[in-house]
Structures are given as C-alpha cells and as structure tokens.
CSV table of C-alpha atoms (C1' of nucleotides) in Angstrom, one decimal:
chain,number,residue,atom,x,y,z
I,1,MET,CA,22.8,-2.0,-41.1
I,2,ASN,CA,23.1,-4.3,-37.9
I,3,LYS,CA,24.1,-1.4,-36.2
I,4,GLU,CA,25.0,-1.5,-32.2
I,5,PHE,CA,22.6,-0.8,-29.5
I,6,SER,CA,22.1,-1.0,-25.8
I,7,ILE,CA,19.0,-2.0,-24.2
I,8,HIS,CA,16.9,-0.3,-21.4
I,9,TRP,CA,14.3,-2.8,-20.0
I,10,PHE,CA,11.1,-1.2,-18.8
I,11,ARG,CA,9.9,-2.5,-15.9
I,12,GLN,CA,8.3,-1.0,-13.0
I,13,ASP,CA,9.9,2.6,-14.0
I,14,LEU,CA,7.6,3.4,-16.7
I,15,ARG,CA,9.0,7.1,-17.2
I,16,ILE,CA,11.5,8.9,-18.9
I,17,ASN,CA,11.9,11.8,-16.1
I,18,ASP,CA,14.8,10.8,-13.6
I,19,ASN,CA,15.2,7.0,-14.9
I,20,PRO,CA,18.4,6.0,-13.6
I,21,SER,CA,19.3,3.6,-16.4
I,22,LEU,CA,17.9,5.7,-19.2
I,23,ASN,CA,20.5,8.5,-17.6
I,24,TYR,CA,23.1,5.8,-17.6
I,25,LEU,CA,22.5,4.8,-21.2
I,26,SER,CA,21.9,8.8,-22.5
I,27,THR,CA,25.1,10.2,-20.5
I,28,ASN,CA,27.2,7.4,-22.3
I,29,GLY,CA,26.0,7.9,-25.6
I,30,ASP,CA,24.4,4.6,-26.5
I,31,ASN,CA,22.2,3.9,-29.2
I,32,ILE,CA,19.2,3.4,-26.9
I,33,VAL,CA,16.7,0.9,-27.5
I,34,CYS,CA,13.6,0.3,-24.9
I,35,ILE,CA,11.9,-2.5,-25.0
I,36,PHE,CA,8.7,-4.2,-22.3
I,37,ILE,CA,8.7,-7.6,-21.1
I,38,TYR,CA,5.4,-8.9,-19.8
I,39,ASP,CA,6.3,-12.1,-18.1
I,40,GLU,CA,3.4,-14.3,-16.9
I,41,ILE,CA,5.5,-17.5,-16.5
I,42,ASN,CA,8.1,-16.7,-13.6
I,43,CYS,CA,5.9,-14.6,-11.2
I,44,ASP,CA,4.3,-16.2,-8.6
I,45,ARG,CA,1.0,-14.2,-8.9
I,46,GLN,CA,-0.7,-12.6,-12.1
I,47,LEU,CA,-1.2,-8.9,-12.2
I,48,GLY,CA,-4.7,-8.0,-11.1
I,49,SER,CA,-7.3,-6.9,-13.3
I,50,ALA,CA,-7.0,-2.9,-12.5
I,51,GLY,CA,-3.1,-3.2,-12.9
I,52,LYS,CA,-3.9,-4.9,-16.1
I,53,VAL,CA,-5.8,-2.1,-17.0
I,54,TRP,CA,-3.1,0.6,-15.6
I,55,LEU,CA,-0.4,-1.2,-17.2
I,56,HIS,CA,-2.3,-1.4,-20.7
I,57,GLU,CA,-3.0,2.3,-20.9
I,58,SER,CA,0.8,3.3,-19.4
I,59,LEU,CA,2.4,0.9,-22.6
I,60,ASN,CA,0.1,3.2,-24.9
I,61,TYR,CA,1.4,6.3,-23.6
I,62,LEU,CA,4.9,5.4,-22.8
I,63,ASN,CA,5.1,3.9,-26.5
I,64,GLU,CA,3.8,7.4,-27.8
I,65,GLN,CA,6.1,9.1,-25.7
I,66,LEU,CA,9.2,7.2,-27.4
I,67,ASP,CA,7.7,7.7,-31.0
I,68,ASN,CA,6.3,4.2,-31.3
I,69,LYS,CA,9.8,3.0,-30.7
I,70,LEU,CA,9.3,0.9,-27.7
I,71,LEU,CA,9.2,-2.5,-28.6
I,72,ILE,CA,6.9,-5.5,-26.3
I,73,PHE,CA,7.3,-8.7,-25.8
I,74,LYS,CA,5.3,-11.3,-23.7
I,75,GLY,CA,6.9,-14.8,-22.5
I,76,ASP,CA,10.2,-15.3,-20.2
I,77,PRO,CA,12.7,-13.0,-20.4
I,78,GLN,CA,15.8,-15.6,-20.7
I,79,LYS,CA,14.3,-16.5,-23.8
I,80,ILE,CA,13.5,-13.3,-25.5
I,81,PHE,CA,17.1,-11.9,-24.8
I,82,ASP,CA,18.7,-15.1,-26.6
I,83,GLU,CA,16.6,-14.1,-29.4
I,84,ILE,CA,17.7,-10.7,-29.6
I,85,PHE,CA,20.9,-11.3,-29.2
I,86,ASN,CA,21.3,-13.8,-31.9
I,87,ASN,CA,20.0,-11.2,-34.3
I,88,PHE,CA,20.8,-8.2,-33.3
I,89,ASN,CA,24.6,-6.7,-31.8
I,90,VAL,CA,23.7,-5.9,-28.6
I,91,LYS,CA,26.4,-3.9,-26.4
I,92,LYS,CA,24.8,-3.6,-23.0
I,93,VAL,CA,21.2,-4.1,-21.0
I,94,CYS,CA,20.4,-2.1,-18.5
I,95,TRP,CA,17.5,-2.0,-15.9
I,96,ASN,CA,16.0,-0.8,-12.6
I,97,ARG,CA,15.8,-3.2,-10.2
I,98,CYS,CA,12.3,-4.6,-8.9
I,99,TYR,CA,12.1,-5.8,-5.6
I,100,GLU,CA,9.1,-9.0,-5.2
I,101,PRO,CA,10.7,-12.1,-4.4
I,102,TRP,CA,9.9,-13.9,-7.6
I,103,ARG,CA,11.7,-11.0,-9.7
I,104,ILE,CA,14.8,-10.9,-7.4
I,105,LYS,CA,15.1,-14.8,-8.1
I,106,ARG,CA,14.4,-14.2,-11.7
I,107,ASP,CA,16.8,-11.5,-12.2
I,108,PHE,CA,19.5,-12.7,-10.3
I,109,LYS,CA,19.7,-16.0,-12.7
I,110,LEU,CA,18.6,-13.8,-15.9
I,111,LYS,CA,21.7,-11.3,-15.0
I,112,SER,CA,24.2,-14.0,-14.4
I,113,ASN,CA,23.4,-15.7,-18.4
I,114,LEU,CA,23.2,-12.4,-19.9
I,115,LYS,CA,26.7,-11.2,-18.4
I,116,LYS,CA,28.1,-14.0,-20.6
I,117,LYS,CA,27.1,-12.2,-23.6
I,118,VAL,CA,27.1,-8.6,-22.6
I,119,ASN,CA,27.4,-5.9,-20.6
I,120,VAL,CA,24.6,-5.7,-18.0
I,121,LYS,CA,23.6,-2.7,-15.2
I,122,THR,CA,21.3,-2.2,-12.9
I,123,PHE,CA,19.9,0.8,-10.9
I,124,ASN,CA,17.8,1.8,-7.9
I,125,ALA,CA,15.2,4.2,-9.4
I,126,SER,CA,12.1,3.3,-7.1
I,127,LEU,CA,13.3,3.4,-3.6
I,128,LEU,CA,14.8,6.3,-1.3
I,129,TRP,CA,17.0,3.7,0.1
I,130,GLU,CA,18.2,-0.2,-0.9
I,131,PRO,CA,16.1,-2.6,1.7
I,132,TRP,CA,19.4,-4.3,2.4
I,133,GLU,CA,21.1,-0.9,3.0
I,134,ILE,CA,18.8,-0.2,6.1
I,135,THR,CA,19.7,-2.3,9.5
I,136,LYS,CA,19.8,-2.6,12.7
I,137,ASN,CA,23.4,-2.2,14.0
I,138,ASP,CA,23.7,-6.0,14.3
I,139,GLY,CA,22.9,-6.4,10.6
I,140,SER,CA,19.4,-7.8,11.2
I,141,PRO,CA,16.2,-6.0,9.5
I,142,TYR,CA,13.9,-3.8,12.0
I,143,LYS,CA,10.9,-4.9,12.7
I,144,ILE,CA,9.0,-1.7,14.1
I,145,PHE,CA,8.5,1.3,11.7
I,146,THR,CA,9.6,4.5,14.0
I,147,PRO,CA,13.3,3.2,14.3
I,148,PHE,CA,13.4,2.3,11.3
I,149,TYR,CA,12.5,5.3,9.4
I,150,ARG,CA,14.2,7.5,12.5
I,151,ARG,CA,17.5,6.0,13.1
I,152,GLY,CA,17.8,3.9,10.1
I,153,CYS,CA,16.6,6.1,7.1
I,154,LEU,CA,17.0,9.7,8.3
I,155,ASN,CA,20.1,9.1,10.0
I,156,TYR,CA,21.2,7.0,6.7
I,157,LYS,CA,22.6,9.1,3.6
I,158,LEU,CA,20.4,11.4,1.9
I,159,PRO,CA,18.0,9.9,-0.8
I,160,ARG,CA,19.6,10.2,-4.5
I,161,LYS,CA,18.5,13.6,-6.3
I,162,PRO,CA,16.0,13.3,-9.0
I,163,GLU,CA,17.9,14.1,-12.4
I,164,SER,CA,16.4,14.1,-15.6
I,165,GLN,CA,18.1,15.1,-19.1
I,166,LYS,CA,17.0,14.8,-22.8
I,167,ILE,CA,16.9,11.4,-24.0
I,168,SER,CA,16.9,10.6,-27.2
I,169,PHE,CA,16.3,6.7,-29.0
I,170,PHE,CA,17.9,4.6,-31.7
I,171,ASN,CA,15.6,4.2,-35.1
I,172,HIS,CA,15.6,0.5,-34.7
I,173,THR,CA,14.2,-2.0,-37.4
I,174,MET,CA,13.2,-4.3,-34.9
I,175,LYS,CA,9.9,-5.8,-34.3
I,176,SER,CA,7.6,-6.5,-31.6
I,177,ILE,CA,3.8,-7.3,-30.8
I,178,ASN,CA,2.0,-4.7,-29.9
I,179,VAL,CA,0.0,-3.5,-26.8
I,180,LYS,CA,-2.9,-4.5,-27.3
I,181,ASP,CA,-1.7,-8.1,-28.3
I,182,LEU,CA,-0.9,-8.3,-24.2
I,183,HIS,CA,-4.8,-9.0,-24.0
I,184,LEU,CA,-4.3,-6.8,-21.1
I,185,ARG,CA,-8.1,-5.6,-21.1
I,186,LYS,CA,-10.9,-7.4,-21.6
I,187,GLN,CA,-13.2,-4.2,-23.2
I,188,ILE,CA,-15.5,-5.2,-20.2
I,189,SER,CA,-17.7,-1.5,-18.7
I,190,TRP,CA,-15.8,-1.7,-15.4
I,191,GLU,CA,-12.7,-1.3,-17.0
I,192,GLU,CA,-13.7,1.6,-19.4
I,193,LYS,CA,-15.3,3.3,-15.9
I,194,LEU,CA,-11.9,3.3,-14.6
I,195,ILE,CA,-10.3,4.4,-17.5
I,196,HIS,CA,-12.3,7.5,-17.0
I,197,LYS,CA,-11.5,8.2,-13.3
I,198,TRP,CA,-7.8,8.5,-14.1
I,199,LYS,CA,-5.6,9.9,-16.5
I,200,ILE,CA,-2.6,7.6,-17.0
I,201,GLY,CA,0.7,8.0,-18.1
I,202,GLU,CA,4.1,10.4,-17.1
I,203,SER,CA,3.0,13.6,-17.7
I,204,HIS,CA,-0.4,13.2,-15.8
I,205,ALA,CA,1.7,12.0,-12.5
I,206,TYR,CA,3.9,15.6,-12.7
I,207,ASN,CA,1.1,17.4,-13.0
I,208,ILE,CA,-0.8,15.7,-10.2
I,209,MET,CA,2.1,16.1,-8.0
I,210,LYS,CA,2.4,19.8,-8.7
I,211,SER,CA,-1.0,19.9,-7.6
I,212,PHE,CA,-1.0,18.2,-4.4
I,213,PHE,CA,2.1,20.5,-3.4
I,214,SER,CA,0.0,23.7,-4.0
I,215,GLU,CA,-2.9,22.9,-2.3
I,216,GLY,CA,-3.3,19.0,-0.3
I,217,ILE,CA,-0.3,19.3,0.9
I,218,LYS,CA,-1.0,22.2,3.2
I,219,ASP,CA,-3.2,20.4,5.4
I,220,TYR,CA,-2.0,17.0,5.3
I,221,SER,CA,-1.0,15.9,8.3
I,222,GLU,CA,-5.0,16.5,9.8
I,223,GLY,CA,-6.8,16.3,6.2
I,224,ARG,CA,-5.3,13.0,4.8
I,225,ASN,CA,-8.2,11.3,7.5
I,226,PHE,CA,-10.9,12.7,6.0
I,227,PRO,CA,-12.0,10.7,3.0
I,228,ASN,CA,-13.8,13.6,1.8
I,229,LYS,CA,-11.0,15.7,1.8
I,230,LYS,CA,-8.3,16.6,-1.0
I,231,ASN,CA,-5.9,16.5,1.1
I,232,VAL,CA,-4.4,13.0,0.0
I,233,SER,CA,-1.7,13.4,-3.3
I,234,ARG,CA,-3.7,9.6,-5.0
I,235,LEU,CA,-0.5,9.7,-6.7
I,236,SER,CA,0.2,5.8,-5.2
I,237,PRO,CA,-0.4,4.1,-8.5
I,238,TYR,CA,1.5,6.3,-10.6
I,239,LEU,CA,4.3,5.9,-7.9
I,240,HIS,CA,4.1,2.0,-8.1
I,241,TRP,CA,4.2,1.8,-11.9
I,242,GLY,CA,6.9,3.9,-11.6
I,243,GLN,CA,5.4,7.3,-13.6
I,244,ILE,CA,6.5,9.2,-11.0
I,245,SER,CA,9.3,8.3,-8.5
I,246,ALA,CA,9.7,8.4,-4.8
I,247,ASN,CA,12.7,10.7,-4.9
I,248,GLN,CA,11.2,13.0,-7.3
I,249,LEU,CA,8.4,13.1,-4.2
I,250,TRP,CA,10.9,13.3,-1.4
I,251,TYR,CA,12.4,16.6,-3.0
I,252,GLU,CA,9.3,18.2,-4.3
I,253,ALA,CA,8.4,17.9,-0.4
I,254,GLU,CA,11.4,19.9,0.5
I,255,LYS,CA,10.9,22.6,-1.9
I,256,VAL,CA,7.1,23.6,-0.1
I,257,ARG,CA,8.5,25.5,2.6
I,258,PRO,CA,8.0,27.9,4.1
I,259,ASP,CA,4.1,27.9,2.5
I,260,VAL,CA,3.7,24.3,4.4
I,261,SER,CA,4.1,23.5,7.7
I,262,GLU,CA,7.0,21.4,8.7
I,263,GLU,CA,4.6,18.9,10.2
I,264,ASN,CA,2.8,18.8,7.1
I,265,ILE,CA,6.0,18.0,5.5
I,266,ASP,CA,7.3,15.7,7.8
I,267,ILE,CA,4.5,13.8,7.6
I,268,PHE,CA,3.9,13.2,4.3
I,269,LYS,CA,7.4,11.8,4.0
I,270,SER,CA,7.4,9.5,6.5
I,271,GLU,CA,4.5,8.0,4.4
I,272,LEU,CA,7.1,7.4,1.7
I,273,GLY,CA,8.7,5.8,4.6
I,274,TRP,CA,6.2,3.6,5.7
I,275,ARG,CA,6.5,2.1,1.7
I,276,GLU,CA,10.4,2.2,2.3
I,277,PHE,CA,9.3,-0.2,5.5
I,278,PHE,CA,7.1,-2.2,3.2
I,279,TYR,CA,10.1,-3.1,1.1
I,280,ASN,CA,12.5,-3.7,3.4
I,281,LEU,CA,9.9,-5.9,5.5
I,282,MET,CA,9.6,-8.0,1.6
I,283,TYR,CA,13.1,-8.1,1.3
I,284,HIS,CA,14.1,-9.9,4.6
I,285,PHE,CA,10.9,-11.8,5.2
I,286,PRO,CA,9.9,-12.7,1.2
I,287,GLU,CA,7.0,-15.1,2.2
I,288,ILE,CA,5.1,-11.8,3.4
I,289,GLN,CA,2.6,-12.1,1.3
I,290,SER,CA,1.5,-16.0,2.3
I,291,LYS,CA,2.2,-16.3,5.5
I,292,ASN,CA,1.7,-15.1,8.7
I,293,LEU,CA,4.6,-13.0,10.2
I,294,GLN,CA,4.0,-14.2,13.7
I,295,THR,CA,3.7,-17.4,13.6
I,296,LYS,CA,1.6,-17.8,16.4
I,297,PHE,CA,-1.7,-16.9,13.5
I,298,GLU,CA,-1.3,-20.3,12.1
I,299,ASN,CA,-3.9,-21.4,14.8
I,300,PHE,CA,-5.9,-18.9,14.7
I,301,PRO,CA,-9.7,-19.6,14.3
I,302,TRP,CA,-10.6,-18.2,10.9
I,303,ASP,CA,-14.6,-18.0,9.7
I,304,GLU,CA,-15.4,-19.2,6.2
I,305,ASN,CA,-18.2,-17.5,4.9
I,306,ASN,CA,-18.9,-16.7,1.4
I,307,ASN,CA,-22.0,-14.7,2.0
I,308,TYR,CA,-20.2,-12.2,4.6
I,309,LEU,CA,-17.1,-12.0,2.1
I,310,GLU,CA,-19.4,-11.9,-0.9
I,311,CYS,CA,-21.5,-8.6,0.9
I,312,TRP,CA,-18.2,-7.3,1.7
I,313,ARG,CA,-16.4,-7.1,-1.6
I,314,ARG,CA,-19.9,-5.7,-3.4
I,315,GLY,CA,-20.0,-3.4,-0.7
I,316,LYS,CA,-23.1,-4.5,0.7
I,317,THR,CA,-22.4,-5.4,4.6
I,318,GLY,CA,-25.4,-2.7,6.0
I,319,TYR,CA,-22.6,-0.4,7.2
I,320,PRO,CA,-22.5,2.7,5.4
I,321,ILE,CA,-18.9,3.6,5.7
I,322,VAL,CA,-17.4,0.2,4.8
I,323,ASP,CA,-19.9,-0.2,1.9
I,324,ALA,CA,-19.0,3.3,1.0
I,325,GLY,CA,-15.2,2.3,1.2
I,326,MET,CA,-15.8,-1.4,-0.5
I,327,ARG,CA,-17.5,0.7,-3.5
I,328,GLU,CA,-15.2,3.8,-4.0
I,329,LEU,CA,-13.0,0.4,-5.0
I,330,TRP,CA,-14.8,-1.1,-7.5
I,331,GLU,CA,-16.1,2.1,-8.8
I,332,THR,CA,-12.7,3.6,-9.0
I,333,GLY,CA,-9.7,1.3,-8.6
I,334,TYR,CA,-8.9,3.0,-5.5
I,335,MET,CA,-9.9,3.7,-1.9
I,336,HIS,CA,-8.9,6.3,0.5
I,337,ASN,CA,-6.1,5.1,3.3
I,338,ARG,CA,-8.9,5.7,6.2
I,339,LEU,CA,-11.5,3.7,4.0
I,340,ARG,CA,-8.8,0.7,3.7
I,341,MET,CA,-8.1,0.7,7.4
I,342,ILE,CA,-12.1,0.4,8.0
I,343,THR,CA,-12.6,-2.2,5.7
I,344,GLY,CA,-10.1,-3.9,6.3
I,345,SER,CA,-10.5,-3.9,9.9
I,346,PHE,CA,-14.0,-5.0,9.2
I,347,LEU,CA,-12.8,-7.9,7.1
I,348,VAL,CA,-10.6,-9.4,9.7
I,349,LYS,CA,-11.8,-8.3,13.3
I,350,ASN,CA,-15.5,-8.4,12.7
I,351,LEU,CA,-16.3,-10.9,9.9
I,352,LEU,CA,-13.2,-13.0,11.4
I,353,LEU,CA,-12.4,-13.6,7.7
I,354,HIS,CA,-8.9,-14.4,6.8
I,355,TRP,CA,-7.0,-11.5,5.9
I,356,HIS,CA,-5.8,-13.1,2.7
I,357,ASN,CA,-9.6,-13.1,0.9
I,358,GLY,CA,-8.9,-9.2,1.6
I,359,GLU,CA,-5.6,-9.0,0.2
I,360,HIS,CA,-6.9,-10.9,-2.9
I,361,TRP,CA,-9.6,-8.7,-3.5
I,362,PHE,CA,-7.2,-5.5,-3.3
I,363,TRP,CA,-4.7,-6.9,-5.3
I,364,ASP,CA,-7.8,-7.6,-8.1
I,365,CYS,CA,-9.1,-4.0,-7.7
I,366,LEU,CA,-6.7,-1.8,-6.8
I,367,CYS,CA,-4.9,0.4,-9.6
I,368,ASP,CA,-1.9,0.9,-7.1
I,369,ALA,CA,-1.5,-3.0,-6.1
I,370,ASP,CA,1.8,-3.6,-5.0
I,371,TYR,CA,3.0,-6.8,-3.5
I,372,ALA,CA,4.8,-5.0,-0.3
I,373,SER,CA,2.5,-2.5,0.2
I,374,ASN,CA,-0.3,-4.6,-0.2
I,375,SER,CA,0.7,-7.8,1.7
I,376,ALA,CA,2.0,-5.8,4.8
I,377,SER,CA,-0.4,-3.4,5.2
I,378,TRP,CA,-2.9,-6.5,5.5
I,379,GLN,CA,-0.9,-8.1,7.9
I,380,TRP,CA,-0.9,-4.7,9.9
I,381,VAL,CA,-4.6,-4.8,9.8
I,382,ALA,CA,-4.9,-8.5,10.9
I,383,GLY,CA,-2.3,-8.0,14.0
I,384,THR,CA,-0.7,-10.7,12.6
I,385,GLY,CA,2.9,-8.8,11.1
I,386,THR,CA,5.7,-7.5,12.8
I,387,ASP,CA,4.9,-3.9,13.7
I,388,ALA,CA,0.9,-4.8,14.2
I,389,ALA,CA,-2.1,-3.1,16.2
I,390,PRO,CA,-2.8,-4.2,19.5
I,391,TYR,CA,-5.9,-7.2,18.9
I,392,PHE,CA,-7.8,-4.5,20.8
I,393,ARG,CA,-8.0,-1.9,18.1
I,394,ILE,CA,-10.7,-2.9,16.3
I,395,PHE,CA,-12.4,-0.2,14.4
I,396,ASN,CA,-16.0,0.6,15.0
I,397,PRO,CA,-17.6,1.5,11.7
I,398,ILE,CA,-20.3,4.0,13.2
I,399,THR,CA,-18.1,5.7,15.4
I,400,GLN,CA,-15.2,6.0,12.7
I,401,ALA,CA,-17.9,7.3,10.1
I,402,LYS,CA,-19.0,9.9,12.2
I,403,LYS,CA,-16.0,11.3,13.3
I,404,PHE,CA,-14.1,11.1,9.3
I,405,ASP,CA,-17.5,11.8,7.3
I,406,PRO,CA,-19.0,13.5,10.0
I,407,THR,CA,-21.4,14.9,7.0
I,408,GLY,CA,-21.7,11.9,5.5
I,409,GLU,CA,-21.0,13.0,1.9
I,410,TYR,CA,-18.3,10.7,1.2
I,411,ILE,CA,-20.9,8.1,2.1
I,412,LYS,CA,-23.6,9.6,0.1
I,413,ARG,CA,-21.0,9.8,-3.2
I,414,PHE,CA,-20.8,6.2,-3.3
I,415,VAL,CA,-24.0,4.4,-1.6
I,416,PRO,CA,-26.0,6.7,-3.6
I,417,GLU,CA,-29.5,4.8,-2.0
I,418,LEU,CA,-28.7,6.5,1.1
I,419,LYS,CA,-28.7,9.9,-0.5
I,420,ASN,CA,-31.8,11.1,0.9
I,421,ILE,CA,-31.3,9.8,4.6
I,422,PRO,CA,-30.8,13.0,7.0
I,423,THR,CA,-27.1,13.5,8.3
I,424,LYS,CA,-28.6,12.3,11.7
I,425,TYR,CA,-29.3,8.5,10.5
I,426,ILE,CA,-26.6,8.1,7.9
I,427,PHE,CA,-24.3,6.2,10.1
I,428,GLU,CA,-26.8,3.7,11.7
I,429,PRO,CA,-29.8,3.8,8.8
I,430,TRP,CA,-31.9,0.6,10.3
I,431,LEU,CA,-32.5,3.1,13.0
I,432,CYS,CA,-34.1,5.8,10.7
I,433,PRO,CA,-37.5,6.0,12.0
I,434,ILE,CA,-40.7,4.7,10.0
I,435,ASP,CA,-42.3,8.4,9.6
I,436,VAL,CA,-38.8,9.8,8.3
I,437,SER,CA,-37.9,6.9,5.8
I,438,ASP,CA,-41.5,6.2,4.7
I,439,SER,CA,-41.2,10.6,3.4
I,440,ILE,CA,-38.5,9.5,1.4
I,441,GLY,CA,-39.5,6.7,0.2
I,442,PHE,CA,-36.4,4.0,1.4
I,443,LYS,CA,-37.2,0.9,2.9
I,444,ILE,CA,-34.3,-0.7,4.8
I,445,GLY,CA,-33.8,-4.5,4.3
I,446,ILE,CA,-34.8,-3.7,0.6
I,447,ASP,CA,-33.1,-0.7,-0.5
I,448,TYR,CA,-30.3,-1.0,1.3
I,449,PRO,CA,-29.3,-4.1,3.4
I,450,TYR,CA,-29.5,-4.5,7.3
I,451,PRO,CA,-26.4,-4.9,8.9
I,452,ILE,CA,-24.9,-8.5,8.4
I,453,VAL,CA,-23.2,-8.8,11.8
I,454,ASP,CA,-23.9,-6.9,15.2
I,455,ILE,CA,-20.7,-4.7,15.6
I,456,LYS,CA,-20.7,-5.3,19.6
I,457,GLN,CA,-21.1,-9.2,19.2
I,458,SER,CA,-18.6,-9.4,16.3
I,459,ARG,CA,-16.7,-7.4,18.5
I,460,GLU,CA,-16.5,-9.4,21.6
I,461,LYS,CA,-15.8,-12.8,19.5
I,462,ALA,CA,-13.1,-11.1,17.9
I,463,LEU,CA,-11.2,-10.2,21.5
I,464,ASN,CA,-12.1,-13.3,22.4
I,465,ALA,CA,-10.7,-15.2,19.4
I,466,PHE,CA,-7.8,-13.1,20.0
I,467,SER,CA,-7.3,-13.7,23.7
I,468,SER,CA,-7.4,-17.4,23.1
I,469,LEU,CA,-4.9,-17.1,21.1
I,470,LYS,CA,-2.4,-15.9,23.4
I,471,THR,CA,-3.2,-18.1,25.9
I,472,VAL,CA,-2.3,-21.2,23.2
I,473,ASN,CA,0.4,-19.3,22.4
I,474,TYR,CA,1.5,-19.1,26.4
I,475,GLU,CA,0.6,-22.7,27.2
I,476,LYS,CA,3.5,-24.0,24.5
Y,1,DC,C1',23.9,-8.7,29.1
Y,2,DC,C1',21.2,-5.5,31.6
Y,3,DT,C1',17.6,-2.0,31.5
Y,4,DG,C1',14.3,1.1,30.3
Y,5,DG,C1',11.1,3.2,27.2
Y,6,DA,C1',8.3,2.6,23.5
Y,7,DG,C1',5.2,0.9,19.6
Y,8,DT,C1',0.7,5.2,13.1
Y,9,DT,C1',-3.8,5.1,12.7
Y,10,DG,C1',-8.7,3.0,18.6
Y,11,DT,C1',-12.9,1.8,21.8
Y,12,DC,C1',-15.1,1.8,25.7
Y,13,DC,C1',-15.8,2.8,30.3
Y,14,DT,C1',-16.2,5.4,34.2
Y,15,DA,C1',-15.3,9.3,37.1
K,1,DT,C1',-20.3,16.6,28.2
K,2,DT,C1',-15.3,15.4,28.4
K,3,DA,C1',-11.2,13.7,30.1
K,4,DG,C1',-8.5,9.6,31.2
K,5,DG,C1',-7.2,4.9,31.8
K,6,DA,C1',-7.9,0.0,30.8
K,7,DC,C1',-7.3,-2.9,27.7
K,8,DA,C1',-1.9,-7.3,27.5
K,9,DA,C1',2.0,-8.5,27.5
K,10,DC,C1',5.8,-8.5,24.6
K,11,DT,C1',8.9,-7.7,21.7
K,12,DC,C1',11.8,-4.5,19.5
K,13,DC,C1',15.5,-1.6,19.9
K,14,DA,C1',19.4,1.6,21.5
K,15,DG,C1',22.5,2.8,25.3
DNA sequence: CCTGGAGTTGTCCTA
DNA sequence: TTAGGACAACTCCAG
C-alpha cells in the first residue's frame, strides 16, 4: 500500500522534455511523483498579475500532461515536505535549481534539512552555464557583457545537450488542492484577453520554436529591431517558466545552417548569452532588484510625479511609439524589445522617474517577467547598471519611431485612435494640420493627448541631472 | 603593475 | 542629403 516513491518538485521547469531532474529519476527507475508548491511565504516579491495568469494556465496544462497526477501545494515547502514524509515512504527529492536570491537562501536551508531524512539531488535545467562557473581568471564576476560572453561563456565548456526520454509517472494515492485553489486568477477580462493572445504550455512552446527557426531567424539580426516584423521568437515567457529550455534553443539554432547566415545564428545565441549574463549578475549582486549597482546613483535627483507615471503606464504620454509599446504590454502581456528600450528610456530620461517604477510595472504586466532579466535590464536602461549605456544615450521617441516603425503600422495597431492619421504625421500627431485632422474627424488634445513633456527640454534636463551626478561623484 | 583597447541597441550638429 | 565626430570620462579586462 504505502509503496516507496521519489518526488520531482516542479518549479520554473514546467516541461517534461529535456528535464534533467525527471530524466535522472526516470533513468534510475524510481517511482516518480510530481509536486508543485506555490510559495508566497519565503519570496521577497509576489508574482506579478501576468505571471499568475501564465502560471495558472501552465499548471493546468502540465497536470493534463501528467494525467492529473500533479500534486499542488501552497505554503512553506519545509512544512509541506515534513507533512509528506510523515505520511509516505519517500526515497528521494529532486528538483531543478532556481537562482533568485530568496530562492537560493530558502533552498540552501531546505536542502540541508531534507537531507537528514531523504536523498536530495538538484540539477541545472535552465541555464547554459552555472553562474558560479563563469568568472574572470581571478575569480571575480564579469561586469561587461562582451568579455563575459566571448571569453567567459564561449571559451568555457559547451552547454549541456538537451535530452528527452519517455517518462512514466507513479499512480499515487496522495491528495492535494487544485490549481484554482491557488487563486492565481481573478476572473477579470484583462486576464481573458491575455489568455487569448497566447497558447500556454510545453508543446506550444515547441511549435513556436520550430516556426521561429524556419522563419524569423532568417533575418533575425536586422528584423528583430522592427516591432511590426515577425523576426523575434516571442519565446521569453516559455523560457522563463521552463516550458522550453535555453539548451533546446541553443542547439536548435545550431541546426539551421546553412539556410541561415552565421550572423543571424550568432546574434540569436548572444541573446541567450544576455540571459546568462543577467543571471550571473543576479547571483553575484543579489540586491540587483532594489539597489543601484553604481552607488553614485543613490544621490540622483529622480522626480516624483504620479500623473506622469500614470500616463506612462496607460500609454497616454502623447508620443505614439511610447504609447503603442505601453499598450502592447497591457493588451498582450508582452512588449517587443525595441519598445522596452524606448519606453524605458522615456520613463527614466524624459520623465526622470525612478527605474523602480518601470521595473514594478513591467513585473506586474509581463508574462515573461523574470527577476534577473527585468531588474538588470532596467538598470541598463537607467544607466545605473554595471554595463550601462552612456548617460547621453537618450532615445528620441520620434526618431526611433520613424526608423523602426516607418509605416506606422505598429503604432496604429495599438493606438487605434491614430489609425486615420496620414503616415506623415503619425509620429507627431500634434503637427497634423487642422484641415487634415478635420477631414478625418480627429482632434488632438481630445481624441489623443498632447505630449506630456517636451522632448527637447526634458532631454536637456536629463543631461544636466546626469552630468551633475558626475560632478558630485568627482568631488567626493 | 602597467598598458592599451573596448564598452548592445543613440542623437545631434556640422561640414 | 549624408557622413562623421562629439558627447565624459571611467572602468573593465586581458595580455
């Protein structure tokens, strides 16, 4: 009756294929029982709204894959494991590692406690290289991407090859709560909208990967800059939740030669390298989410302006490309990378609002919200990171729009009130002559806002603020 | 320890 | 119209 089994603890590895922990248990012939624990107790930041929706759908999908054998728990993992050990005959507990500082702290303690009772094994399922493996020769962490990637990663051993096998799951008699009992969904229309934009689950991730490597990758290095083109993979949410692995993507990219140029392949792989870099930074600088990596920014004169912030969040800044990006985020739980830079730069440089505001909003709205990538990228945009853009690199939303959305189609897709404006004026609708706007029944200031800040003045203000910071730092 | 080259994604002005 | 340099100086990194 009380037959011995081993536990695979699902975390951010919500897949069956290329799952090292599952493969290990399966190869050993263990009776495998899968659990998921929703831990709101030990984390330093609750999941964002979009992340909760994604998780809810993913768990339902995963449970189906497992013939409804997935066990769902909520609470402190230590207590949950204690309870399981008291009632069942557990042989091993295995999981794939996570790297968020709060998780490292929790798991370190948990692992040593569990080890007193059972065998515990952990694996790397989500990174190409462990963050502690890639360091400079003197053992200290890299702070610049290029040497990190070229010398640190590419000269290190090859990433683990993806490996899949048929896994069978034990017919256990354990009881747990249901996915809906986690209350990840609030049943509001915003969530419905998100779900209709995505097919959530492991096999969908695989299909998207396949179609990306037969289409988008061909002009990836150029096309990825254009939000209206289909050259980016849009796999980031799946990658975050482990529905596809970085290793699968890495080696799939190797397979498309010679149909795809070396440059496209290399640039795609380097994007995976950026993800590694962010995890590496998070590992070595665990306060990356809250503290400026460059300490001189402690003195930076950020503005506080709730009106500006709300305009930015809702996509009502009066700059069409910025508003389109912010509304893409709200409508779809995703934002094209080019837009993440444009909207980020606008918040931090033109509105002079603290990058924490942007980091929080993105965390709440992005399906791919990732502790490492989100924090590190915001620090990059703000210029507070280790490998930051020069402070004078301030994106001009008009120039960027003309360059990367020349037909205005992306803008019109997400800012429908501008859909009848001639392309000539779509980037600066306040310049649209009266006779033109009258003829299409458009009223600037009513149908669409005037710009909330002047681009030239706000740029000057930012340049002054950033250079004053330099002086302050110098005098110290 | 010293040296020298380099640093994701830009903008603006000038010739 | 367009191409090139300035925008700061600093720190990082490897030889």
